């Protein structure tokens, strides 16, 4: 049987073929794509063998049955074919052709998934001799791996190994790593706060490689939910698409493009609504509005200005966030995409959103006065890749008025004892996550940890949501 450890060892060994030659942020795409091809090939191979047995070698019936499978593979795009030709001088081009055939045969599911990747790249692999040696090593590493479903202890093994590798690459990539991966304990916490249920539509507008969506998906054991996401970066979008298939979430809809200026969650010219919305958007994104400004006239100083009228979906009618800080642009997009009856939403943000003034202060006031803000949770510092700054989670609910809730829960989970100190990064343990989720559920004031504030108290603080104003964590000397 193939264990998760077996898969991870092969992936590490494959990394060794690249280390020192190209940057890990580039070679991750080659390794994870090859894992995906090996998975598709092995699944297809086993299915074909099963059908040959079942139909006693009647190849017409075998081919008909194969055409109804999850993925279609022809002989020349299988991993085994590439492995058999691993010493060919044109092996880089042969892999590219195989990838484009896989896309072609599965265009409904895999269109463009491999378009940003080139196994024949001179930039990444160097001259022909070096390139061929690297690719031969790569194929030999993966050849050791048996990913036929009957050889996998559980259906999640391969998806979990894929996510583990993404996490390793993210940690390696430092600041860039945060762009495609949210640490899994933070994703677990966010998913637990919104409590997905059967028949929910779940959406992440900045979905990266899809880890947060998958955590939310796994909260519903029957899998009866619909998954939607959008990602700007084409390579990260491809990682996410493969991640969904490796976790057997075959009907996920993952769009590519700028969620703010070109949202793809459109139905009948309006924004689609979701019962659950989760996100860890890029912190304080600069020039978030540039996609709106292409046809806008510049003013006398040569500056183009974002206005609420430029958005056909009226997401910024409560205020236009400053160009240099996109945090509230994502908050407003998510709220506009939230189901009006029982929408639940949790978003990871930098602490600045709690107290910065100007247009952000106006937006914050609206969020409180419209009774949408449900909780403010301060996280420990240094949980994220490439940034030591502490973050918070804002939880919003659309059913607060119907439930008669008129307070906001503040939780300060940043103090020592609420996380495990790591060498490069701090870690939320299962007990820390449970403590936050329990406090959120109970909505009680707990000394030095949580405080239930009335809306009047927030008004008295002039809509400043800075956690120390509400949760007193002062220790006597």
GROMACS .gro file of C-alpha atoms in nm:
model
  477
    1UNK     CA    1   0.000   0.000   0.000
    2UNK     CA    2   0.110   0.357  -0.068
    3UNK     CA    3   0.116   0.582   0.241
    4UNK     CA    4   0.114   0.958   0.262
    5UNK     CA    5   0.474   0.933   0.382
    6UNK     CA    6   0.568   0.745   0.061
    7UNK     CA    7   0.420   1.022  -0.150
    8UNK     CA    8   0.590   1.296   0.051
    9UNK     CA    9   0.928   1.121   0.024
   10UNK     CA   10   0.899   1.098  -0.355
   11UNK     CA   11   0.799   1.464  -0.371
   12UNK     CA   12   1.100   1.565  -0.160
   13UNK     CA   13   1.327   1.352  -0.373
   14UNK     CA   14   1.181   1.522  -0.684
   15UNK     CA   15   1.260   1.860  -0.524
   16UNK     CA   16   1.624   1.749  -0.499
   17UNK     CA   17   1.632   1.719  -0.878
   18UNK     CA   18   1.564   2.094  -0.895
   19UNK     CA   19   1.732   2.240  -0.586
   20UNK     CA   20   2.011   2.481  -0.665
   21UNK     CA   21   1.900   2.502  -1.029
   22UNK     CA   22   1.580   2.703  -1.001
   23UNK     CA   23   1.385   2.873  -0.726
   24UNK     CA   24   1.134   2.661  -0.532
   25UNK     CA   25   0.856   2.909  -0.614
   26UNK     CA   26   0.905   2.803  -0.978
   27UNK     CA   27   0.974   2.433  -0.946
   28UNK     CA   28   0.669   2.370  -0.726
   29UNK     CA   29   0.451   2.397  -1.037
   30UNK     CA   30   0.651   2.129  -1.221
   31UNK     CA   31   0.645   1.887  -0.928
   32UNK     CA   32   0.278   1.930  -0.839
   33UNK     CA   33   0.175   1.906  -1.206
   34UNK     CA   34   0.372   1.583  -1.245
   35UNK     CA   35   0.203   1.443  -0.933
   36UNK     CA   36  -0.134   1.526  -1.089
   37UNK     CA   37  -0.044   1.356  -1.419
   38UNK     CA   38   0.078   1.046  -1.231
   39UNK     CA   39  -0.249   1.038  -1.034
   40UNK     CA   40  -0.466   1.069  -1.348
   41UNK     CA   41  -0.259   0.800  -1.524
   42UNK     CA   42  -0.271   0.549  -1.239
   43UNK     CA   43  -0.646   0.594  -1.183
   44UNK     CA   44  -0.708   0.551  -1.556
   45UNK     CA   45  -0.478   0.247  -1.577
   46UNK     CA   46  -0.654   0.065  -1.292
   47UNK     CA   47  -1.001   0.145  -1.427
   48UNK     CA   48  -0.906   0.012  -1.771
   49UNK     CA   49  -0.773  -0.312  -1.618
   50UNK     CA   50  -1.095  -0.353  -1.417
   51UNK     CA   51  -1.310  -0.309  -1.729
   52UNK     CA   52  -1.096  -0.548  -1.935
   53UNK     CA   53  -1.163  -0.811  -1.670
   54UNK     CA   54  -1.530  -0.721  -1.637
   55UNK     CA   55  -1.596  -0.730  -2.014
   56UNK     CA   56  -1.365  -1.027  -2.076
   57UNK     CA   57  -1.140  -0.835  -2.314
   58UNK     CA   58  -1.421  -0.685  -2.530
   59UNK     CA   59  -1.230  -0.360  -2.606
   60UNK     CA   60  -1.531  -0.185  -2.762
   61UNK     CA   61  -1.719  -0.210  -2.433
   62UNK     CA   62  -1.403  -0.121  -2.239
   63UNK     CA   63  -1.354   0.201  -2.440
   64UNK     CA   64  -1.722   0.291  -2.401
   65UNK     CA   65  -1.698   0.246  -2.023
   66UNK     CA   66  -1.370   0.446  -2.011
   67UNK     CA   67  -1.533   0.736  -2.195
   68UNK     CA   68  -1.771   0.777  -1.899
   69UNK     CA   69  -1.491   0.800  -1.640
   70UNK     CA   70  -1.390   1.119  -1.452
   71UNK     CA   71  -1.096   1.184  -1.684
   72UNK     CA   72  -1.008   1.074  -2.037
   73UNK     CA   73  -0.644   0.980  -2.108
   74UNK     CA   74  -0.497   0.858  -2.435
   75UNK     CA   75  -0.189   0.636  -2.439
   76UNK     CA   76   0.057   0.913  -2.534
   77UNK     CA   77  -0.044   1.140  -2.247
   78UNK     CA   78  -0.003   0.878  -1.973
   79UNK     CA   79   0.279   0.891  -1.724
   80UNK     CA   80   0.392   0.540  -1.826
   81UNK     CA   81   0.436   0.653  -2.188
   82UNK     CA   82   0.647   0.951  -2.078
   83UNK     CA   83   0.850   0.731  -1.843
   84UNK     CA   84   0.921   0.482  -2.124
   85UNK     CA   85   1.050   0.774  -2.336
   86UNK     CA   86   1.243   0.942  -2.053
   87UNK     CA   87   1.577   0.922  -2.239
   88UNK     CA   88   1.448   1.084  -2.560
   89UNK     CA   89   1.621   1.408  -2.657
   90UNK     CA   90   1.280   1.579  -2.697
   91UNK     CA   91   1.136   1.467  -2.363
   92UNK     CA   92   1.052   1.824  -2.251
   93UNK     CA   93   0.842   1.883  -2.559
   94UNK     CA   94   0.683   1.537  -2.525
   95UNK     CA   95   0.567   1.622  -2.171
   96UNK     CA   96   0.422   1.954  -2.297
   97UNK     CA   97   0.233   1.771  -2.574
   98UNK     CA   98   0.100   1.517  -2.320
   99UNK     CA   99  -0.024   1.799  -2.094
  100UNK     CA  100  -0.199   1.976  -2.378
  101UNK     CA  101  -0.366   1.648  -2.484
  102UNK     CA  102  -0.488   1.593  -2.126
  103UNK     CA  103  -0.636   1.945  -2.134
  104UNK     CA  104  -0.791   1.882  -2.475
  105UNK     CA  105  -0.954   1.552  -2.378
  106UNK     CA  106  -1.088   1.702  -2.053
  107UNK     CA  107  -1.153   2.059  -2.163
  108UNK     CA  108  -1.466   2.093  -1.949
  109UNK     CA  109  -1.261   2.031  -1.636
  110UNK     CA  110  -0.897   2.106  -1.710
  111UNK     CA  111  -0.894   2.382  -1.971
  112UNK     CA  112  -0.583   2.604  -1.922
  113UNK     CA  113  -0.464   2.418  -1.612
  114UNK     CA  114  -0.119   2.358  -1.765
  115UNK     CA  115  -0.097   2.672  -1.980
  116UNK     CA  116   0.145   2.852  -1.745
  117UNK     CA  117   0.389   2.564  -1.734
  118UNK     CA  118   0.661   2.470  -1.984
  119UNK     CA  119   0.863   2.150  -1.933
  120UNK     CA  120   1.074   2.254  -2.231
  121UNK     CA  121   1.176   2.589  -2.079
  122UNK     CA  122   1.538   2.683  -2.139
  123UNK     CA  123   1.504   2.956  -1.875
  124UNK     CA  124   1.418   2.705  -1.602
  125UNK     CA  125   1.605   2.394  -1.717
  126UNK     CA  126   1.908   2.528  -1.902
  127UNK     CA  127   2.064   2.366  -2.207
  128UNK     CA  128   1.927   2.046  -2.364
  129UNK     CA  129   2.164   1.811  -2.183
  130UNK     CA  130   2.094   1.953  -1.835
  131UNK     CA  131   1.722   1.978  -1.906
  132UNK     CA  132   1.694   1.617  -2.019
  133UNK     CA  133   1.889   1.494  -1.715
  134UNK     CA  134   1.659   1.685  -1.477
  135UNK     CA  135   1.342   1.560  -1.647
  136UNK     CA  136   1.467   1.203  -1.657
  137UNK     CA  137   1.536   1.221  -1.280
  138UNK     CA  138   1.189   1.365  -1.225
  139UNK     CA  139   1.018   1.085  -1.418
  140UNK     CA  140   1.228   0.823  -1.238
  141UNK     CA  141   1.134   0.969  -0.898
  142UNK     CA  142   0.761   0.957  -0.975
  143UNK     CA  143   0.784   0.612  -1.131
  144UNK     CA  144   0.841   0.472  -0.778
  145UNK     CA  145   0.497   0.591  -0.676
  146UNK     CA  146   0.187   0.373  -0.711
  147UNK     CA  147  -0.121   0.595  -0.697
  148UNK     CA  148  -0.379   0.341  -0.812
  149UNK     CA  149  -0.689   0.385  -0.589
  150UNK     CA  150  -0.666   0.022  -0.468
  151UNK     CA  151  -0.314   0.096  -0.338
  152UNK     CA  152  -0.408   0.411  -0.142
  153UNK     CA  153  -0.503   0.353   0.221
  154UNK     CA  154  -0.760   0.636   0.213
  155UNK     CA  155  -0.903   0.861  -0.055
  156UNK     CA  156  -0.755   1.170   0.114
  157UNK     CA  157  -0.391   1.055   0.116
  158UNK     CA  158  -0.289   1.207  -0.213
  159UNK     CA  159  -0.479   1.535  -0.161
  160UNK     CA  160  -0.328   1.571   0.185
  161UNK     CA  161   0.025   1.506   0.052
  162UNK     CA  162  -0.036   1.769  -0.219
  163UNK     CA  163  -0.143   2.023   0.045
  164UNK     CA  164   0.152   1.932   0.265
  165UNK     CA  165   0.386   2.011  -0.024
  166UNK     CA  166   0.211   2.341  -0.093
  167UNK     CA  167   0.262   2.428   0.276
  168UNK     CA  168   0.632   2.338   0.252
  169UNK     CA  169   0.674   2.549  -0.062
  170UNK     CA  170   0.491   2.837   0.106
  171UNK     CA  171   0.721   2.825   0.406
  172UNK     CA  172   1.020   2.813   0.170
  173UNK     CA  173   0.890   3.107  -0.033
  174UNK     CA  174   0.847   3.332   0.273
  175UNK     CA  175   0.643   3.643   0.191
  176UNK     CA  176   0.544   3.511  -0.153
  177UNK     CA  177   0.419   3.192   0.015
  178UNK     CA  178   0.142   3.384   0.187
  179UNK     CA  179   0.002   3.467  -0.155
  180UNK     CA  180  -0.100   3.111  -0.230
  181UNK     CA  181  -0.139   2.941   0.107
  182UNK     CA  182  -0.313   3.002   0.440
  183UNK     CA  183  -0.165   2.799   0.730
  184UNK     CA  184  -0.395   2.503   0.781
  185UNK     CA  185  -0.473   2.577   1.149
  186UNK     CA  186  -0.594   2.926   1.053
  187UNK     CA  187  -0.808   2.772   0.776
  188UNK     CA  188  -0.946   2.520   1.026
  189UNK     CA  189  -1.041   2.803   1.264
  190UNK     CA  190  -1.208   3.012   0.991
  191UNK     CA  191  -1.406   2.710   0.866
  192UNK     CA  192  -1.518   2.623   1.222
  193UNK     CA  193  -1.647   2.978   1.282
  194UNK     CA  194  -1.883   2.976   0.980
  195UNK     CA  195  -2.014   2.621   1.038
  196UNK     CA  196  -2.096   2.505   0.684
  197UNK     CA  197  -2.404   2.281   0.655
  198UNK     CA  198  -2.554   2.056   0.388
  199UNK     CA  199  -2.674   2.237   0.074
  200UNK     CA  200  -2.471   2.551   0.148
  201UNK     CA  201  -2.292   2.731  -0.132
  202UNK     CA  202  -1.939   2.806  -0.008
  203UNK     CA  203  -1.726   3.078  -0.170
  204UNK     CA  204  -1.372   3.215  -0.135
  205UNK     CA  205  -1.308   3.524  -0.352
  206UNK     CA  206  -0.927   3.506  -0.309
  207UNK     CA  207  -0.890   3.130  -0.291
  208UNK     CA  208  -0.514   3.081  -0.348
  209UNK     CA  209  -0.441   2.708  -0.375
  210UNK     CA  210  -0.781   2.623  -0.223
  211UNK     CA  211  -0.690   2.507   0.129
  212UNK     CA  212  -0.948   2.725   0.304
  213UNK     CA  213  -1.227   2.608   0.070
  214UNK     CA  214  -1.134   2.245   0.132
  215UNK     CA  215  -1.137   2.293   0.511
  216UNK     CA  216  -1.489   2.437   0.483
  217UNK     CA  217  -1.590   2.151   0.249
  218UNK     CA  218  -1.470   1.891   0.498
  219UNK     CA  219  -1.697   2.033   0.769
  220UNK     CA  220  -1.989   1.868   0.587
  221UNK     CA  221  -1.925   1.491   0.603
  222UNK     CA  222  -2.176   1.408   0.326
  223UNK     CA  223  -1.997   1.649   0.089
  224UNK     CA  224  -2.338   1.791  -0.013
  225UNK     CA  225  -2.220   2.149  -0.064
  226UNK     CA  226  -2.127   2.354  -0.370
  227UNK     CA  227  -1.777   2.503  -0.382
  228UNK     CA  228  -1.687   2.828  -0.561
  229UNK     CA  229  -1.369   3.035  -0.569
  230UNK     CA  230  -1.179   3.294  -0.766
  231UNK     CA  231  -0.802   3.349  -0.791
  232UNK     CA  232  -0.609   3.619  -0.976
  233UNK     CA  233  -0.274   3.444  -1.029
  234UNK     CA  234  -0.294   3.194  -1.318
  235UNK     CA  235  -0.041   2.949  -1.170
  236UNK     CA  236  -0.206   2.955  -0.829
  237UNK     CA  237  -0.546   2.909  -0.996
  238UNK     CA  238  -0.407   2.594  -1.164
  239UNK     CA  239  -0.276   2.462  -0.828
  240UNK     CA  240  -0.622   2.519  -0.680
  241UNK     CA  241  -0.799   2.343  -0.966
  242UNK     CA  242  -0.574   2.037  -0.931
  243UNK     CA  243  -0.615   2.046  -0.552
  244UNK     CA  244  -0.993   2.022  -0.587
  245UNK     CA  245  -0.971   1.716  -0.817
  246UNK     CA  246  -0.714   1.544  -0.593
  247UNK     CA  247  -0.963   1.583  -0.306
  248UNK     CA  248  -1.240   1.452  -0.536
  249UNK     CA  249  -1.432   1.780  -0.529
  250UNK     CA  250  -1.497   1.744  -0.901
  251UNK     CA  251  -1.777   1.997  -0.932
  252UNK     CA  252  -1.597   2.294  -0.770
  253UNK     CA  253  -1.615   2.610  -0.981
  254UNK     CA  254  -1.284   2.793  -0.959
  255UNK     CA  255  -1.265   3.108  -1.170
  256UNK     CA  256  -0.957   3.303  -1.270
  257UNK     CA  257  -0.936   3.681  -1.268
  258UNK     CA  258  -0.952   3.992  -1.050
  259UNK     CA  259  -1.235   3.944  -0.801
  260UNK     CA  260  -1.276   4.317  -0.739
  261UNK     CA  261  -1.280   4.460  -1.093
  262UNK     CA  262  -1.391   4.143  -1.271
  263UNK     CA  263  -1.593   3.923  -1.033
  264UNK     CA  264  -1.693   3.595  -1.196
  265UNK     CA  265  -1.962   3.504  -0.941
  266UNK     CA  266  -2.233   3.651  -1.164
  267UNK     CA  267  -2.584   3.513  -1.219
  268UNK     CA  268  -2.844   3.707  -1.422
  269UNK     CA  269  -2.617   4.015  -1.420
  270UNK     CA  270  -2.610   4.018  -1.039
  271UNK     CA  271  -2.361   3.887  -0.785
  272UNK     CA  272  -2.433   3.527  -0.686
  273UNK     CA  273  -2.521   3.479  -0.320
  274UNK     CA  274  -2.356   3.226  -0.090
  275UNK     CA  275  -2.448   3.094   0.255
  276UNK     CA  276  -2.080   3.074   0.353
  277UNK     CA  277  -1.803   3.312   0.244
  278UNK     CA  278  -1.445   3.272   0.372
  279UNK     CA  279  -1.121   3.446   0.272
  280UNK     CA  280  -0.767   3.539   0.358
  281UNK     CA  281  -0.718   3.817   0.102
  282UNK     CA  282  -0.381   3.991   0.041
  283UNK     CA  283  -0.324   4.226   0.336
  284UNK     CA  284  -0.371   4.598   0.256
  285UNK     CA  285  -0.349   4.545  -0.120
  286UNK     CA  286  -0.209   4.854  -0.293
  287UNK     CA  287  -0.376   4.978  -0.616
  288UNK     CA  288  -0.668   4.737  -0.565
  289UNK     CA  289  -0.883   4.970  -0.779
  290UNK     CA  290  -0.659   4.974  -1.089
  291UNK     CA  291  -0.890   4.737  -1.278
  292UNK     CA  292  -1.171   4.996  -1.253
  293UNK     CA  293  -0.965   5.287  -1.381
  294UNK     CA  294  -0.866   5.187  -1.736
  295UNK     CA  295  -1.129   5.408  -1.907
  296UNK     CA  296  -1.137   5.682  -1.642
  297UNK     CA  297  -1.021   6.036  -1.728
  298UNK     CA  298  -0.728   6.161  -1.517
  299UNK     CA  299  -0.776   6.482  -1.315
  300UNK     CA  300  -0.565   6.797  -1.354
  301UNK     CA  301  -0.284   6.637  -1.152
  302UNK     CA  302  -0.283   6.329  -1.378
  303UNK     CA  303  -0.448   6.112  -1.110
  304UNK     CA  304  -0.734   5.870  -1.173
  305UNK     CA  305  -0.986   5.840  -0.892
  306UNK     CA  306  -1.200   5.540  -0.794
  307UNK     CA  307  -1.565   5.624  -0.723
  308UNK     CA  308  -1.858   5.407  -0.612
  309UNK     CA  309  -2.034   5.468  -0.947
  310UNK     CA  310  -1.760   5.281  -1.135
  311UNK     CA  311  -1.876   4.953  -0.982
  312UNK     CA  312  -2.184   4.811  -1.161
  313UNK     CA  313  -2.258   4.590  -0.857
  314UNK     CA  314  -2.281   4.881  -0.606
  315UNK     CA  315  -2.039   4.719  -0.363
  316UNK     CA  316  -1.880   5.048  -0.255
  317UNK     CA  317  -2.192   5.255  -0.186
  318UNK     CA  318  -2.101   5.262   0.186
  319UNK     CA  319  -1.759   5.407   0.106
  320UNK     CA  320  -1.464   5.360  -0.129
  321UNK     CA  321  -1.158   5.218   0.049
  322UNK     CA  322  -0.829   5.409  -0.001
  323UNK     CA  323  -0.632   5.306  -0.312
  324UNK     CA  324  -0.337   5.196  -0.096
  325UNK     CA  325  -0.542   4.962   0.128
  326UNK     CA  326  -0.772   4.707  -0.036
  327UNK     CA  327  -0.886   4.533   0.285
  328UNK     CA  328  -1.238   4.677   0.298
  329UNK     CA  329  -1.282   4.634  -0.079
  330UNK     CA  330  -1.272   4.258  -0.016
  331UNK     CA  331  -1.499   4.287   0.290
  332UNK     CA  332  -1.759   4.480   0.087
  333UNK     CA  333  -1.739   4.238  -0.207
  334UNK     CA  334  -1.791   3.944   0.029
  335UNK     CA  335  -2.086   4.107   0.207
  336UNK     CA  336  -2.246   4.184  -0.130
  337UNK     CA  337  -2.207   3.813  -0.217
  338UNK     CA  338  -2.356   3.691   0.112
  339UNK     CA  339  -2.698   3.527   0.133
  340UNK     CA  340  -2.945   3.775   0.286
  341UNK     CA  341  -3.118   3.524   0.515
  342UNK     CA  342  -2.848   3.318   0.683
  343UNK     CA  343  -2.515   3.416   0.526
  344UNK     CA  344  -2.209   3.360   0.747
  345UNK     CA  345  -1.872   3.505   0.663
  346UNK     CA  346  -1.522   3.510   0.815
  347UNK     CA  347  -1.226   3.703   0.676
  348UNK     CA  348  -0.862   3.724   0.789
  349UNK     CA  349  -0.733   4.084   0.794
  350UNK     CA  350  -0.453   4.300   0.937
  351UNK     CA  351  -0.535   4.488   1.261
  352UNK     CA  352  -0.532   4.824   1.081
  353UNK     CA  353  -0.888   4.761   0.962
  354UNK     CA  354  -1.004   4.788   1.324
  355UNK     CA  355  -0.899   5.150   1.378
  356UNK     CA  356  -0.780   5.328   1.061
  357UNK     CA  357  -0.979   5.645   0.989
  358UNK     CA  358  -1.104   5.834   0.681
  359UNK     CA  359  -1.315   5.626   0.438
  360UNK     CA  360  -1.234   5.305   0.627
  361UNK     CA  361  -1.381   5.458   0.945
  362UNK     CA  362  -1.701   5.542   0.755
  363UNK     CA  363  -1.730   5.187   0.620
  364UNK     CA  364  -1.668   5.042   0.968
  365UNK     CA  365  -1.946   5.262   1.110
  366UNK     CA  366  -2.190   5.125   0.849
  367UNK     CA  367  -2.093   4.764   0.922
  368UNK     CA  368  -2.171   4.819   1.292
  369UNK     CA  369  -2.488   5.026   1.237
  370UNK     CA  370  -2.628   4.776   0.985
  371UNK     CA  371  -2.574   4.513   1.258
  372UNK     CA  372  -2.363   4.284   1.039
  373UNK     CA  373  -2.047   4.251   1.249
  374UNK     CA  374  -2.068   3.949   1.479
  375UNK     CA  375  -1.716   3.904   1.622
  376UNK     CA  376  -1.362   4.043   1.618
  377UNK     CA  377  -1.093   3.785   1.698
  378UNK     CA  378  -0.729   3.882   1.754
  379UNK     CA  379  -0.480   3.610   1.653
  380UNK     CA  380  -0.124   3.554   1.777
  381UNK     CA  381   0.158   3.726   1.585
  382UNK     CA  382   0.371   3.539   1.335
  383UNK     CA  383   0.119   3.274   1.223
  384UNK     CA  384   0.149   3.358   0.854
  385UNK     CA  385   0.416   3.300   0.592
  386UNK     CA  386   0.643   3.595   0.534
  387UNK     CA  387   0.476   3.843   0.768
  388UNK     CA  388   0.518   3.871   1.142
  389UNK     CA  389   0.230   4.114   1.178
  390UNK     CA  390  -0.059   3.991   1.388
  391UNK     CA  391  -0.388   3.941   1.209
  392UNK     CA  392  -0.750   3.928   1.316
  393UNK     CA  393  -1.061   3.750   1.194
  394UNK     CA  394  -1.381   3.948   1.142
  395UNK     CA  395  -1.699   3.740   1.148
  396UNK     CA  396  -2.018   3.876   0.987
  397UNK     CA  397  -2.369   3.732   0.984
  398UNK     CA  398  -2.677   3.840   0.791
  399UNK     CA  399  -2.924   3.687   1.040
  400UNK     CA  400  -2.829   3.894   1.347
  401UNK     CA  401  -3.139   4.115   1.341
  402UNK     CA  402  -3.377   3.820   1.293
  403UNK     CA  403  -3.199   3.644   1.582
  404UNK     CA  404  -3.220   3.956   1.801
  405UNK     CA  405  -2.841   3.985   1.846
  406UNK     CA  406  -2.726   4.340   1.924
  407UNK     CA  407  -2.374   4.291   2.059
  408UNK     CA  408  -2.029   4.220   1.916
  409UNK     CA  409  -1.798   3.961   2.068
  410UNK     CA  410  -1.431   4.056   2.101
  411UNK     CA  411  -1.175   3.777   2.157
  412UNK     CA  412  -0.807   3.835   2.227
  413UNK     CA  413  -0.637   3.503   2.150
  414UNK     CA  414  -0.293   3.661   2.104
  415UNK     CA  415  -0.152   3.622   2.456
  416UNK     CA  416   0.109   3.361   2.550
  417UNK     CA  417  -0.051   3.033   2.639
  418UNK     CA  418  -0.296   3.060   2.346
  419UNK     CA  419  -0.049   2.927   2.087
  420UNK     CA  420   0.268   2.725   2.048
  421UNK     CA  421   0.587   2.920   1.986
  422UNK     CA  422   0.776   2.794   1.681
  423UNK     CA  423   1.126   2.866   1.558
  424UNK     CA  424   1.017   3.052   1.243
  425UNK     CA  425   0.645   3.061   1.292
  426UNK     CA  426   0.391   3.035   1.572
  427UNK     CA  427   0.127   2.765   1.566
  428UNK     CA  428  -0.237   2.740   1.676
  429UNK     CA  429  -0.289   2.402   1.845
  430UNK     CA  430  -0.621   2.213   1.829
  431UNK     CA  431  -0.693   2.320   2.190
  432UNK     CA  432  -0.633   2.688   2.100
  433UNK     CA  433  -0.873   2.663   1.805
  434UNK     CA  434  -1.134   2.491   2.022
  435UNK     CA  435  -1.103   2.760   2.290
  436UNK     CA  436  -1.175   3.035   2.033
  437UNK     CA  437  -1.468   2.843   1.878
  438UNK     CA  438  -1.619   2.770   2.223
  439UNK     CA  439  -1.587   3.135   2.329
  440UNK     CA  440  -1.749   3.245   2.003
  441UNK     CA  441  -2.036   3.002   2.056
  442UNK     CA  442  -2.098   3.104   2.418
  443UNK     CA  443  -2.061   3.481   2.353
  444UNK     CA  444  -1.965   3.549   2.715
  445UNK     CA  445  -1.717   3.786   2.874
  446UNK     CA  446  -1.414   3.596   3.006
  447UNK     CA  447  -1.141   3.781   3.198
  448UNK     CA  448  -0.839   3.871   2.979
  449UNK     CA  449  -0.982   3.672   2.687
  450UNK     CA  450  -1.322   3.785   2.559
  451UNK     CA  451  -1.574   4.066   2.597
  452UNK     CA  452  -1.930   4.106   2.473
  453UNK     CA  453  -1.970   4.471   2.375
  454UNK     CA  454  -2.302   4.645   2.318
  455UNK     CA  455  -2.343   4.850   2.001
  456UNK     CA  456  -2.367   5.159   2.226
  457UNK     CA  457  -2.021   5.087   2.369
  458UNK     CA  458  -1.884   5.067   2.014
  459UNK     CA  459  -2.055   5.397   1.928
  460UNK     CA  460  -1.898   5.556   2.240
  461UNK     CA  461  -1.560   5.439   2.111
  462UNK     CA  462  -1.639   5.614   1.781
  463UNK     CA  463  -1.657   5.277   1.598
  464UNK     CA  464  -1.295   5.198   1.685
  465UNK     CA  465  -1.276   4.817   1.708
  466UNK     CA  466  -0.921   4.791   1.845
  467UNK     CA  467  -0.938   4.484   2.070
  468UNK     CA  468  -0.755   4.627   2.379
  469UNK     CA  469  -1.036   4.887   2.411
  470UNK     CA  470  -1.272   4.601   2.494
  471UNK     CA  471  -1.065   4.308   2.627
  472UNK     CA  472  -0.843   4.415   2.917
  473UNK     CA  473  -0.533   4.192   2.915
  474UNK     CA  474  -0.330   4.412   3.150
  475UNK     CA  475  -0.112   4.208   3.389
  476UNK     CA  476  -0.020   4.352   3.730
  477UNK     CA  477   0.358   4.379   3.781
   0.00000   0.00000   0.00000
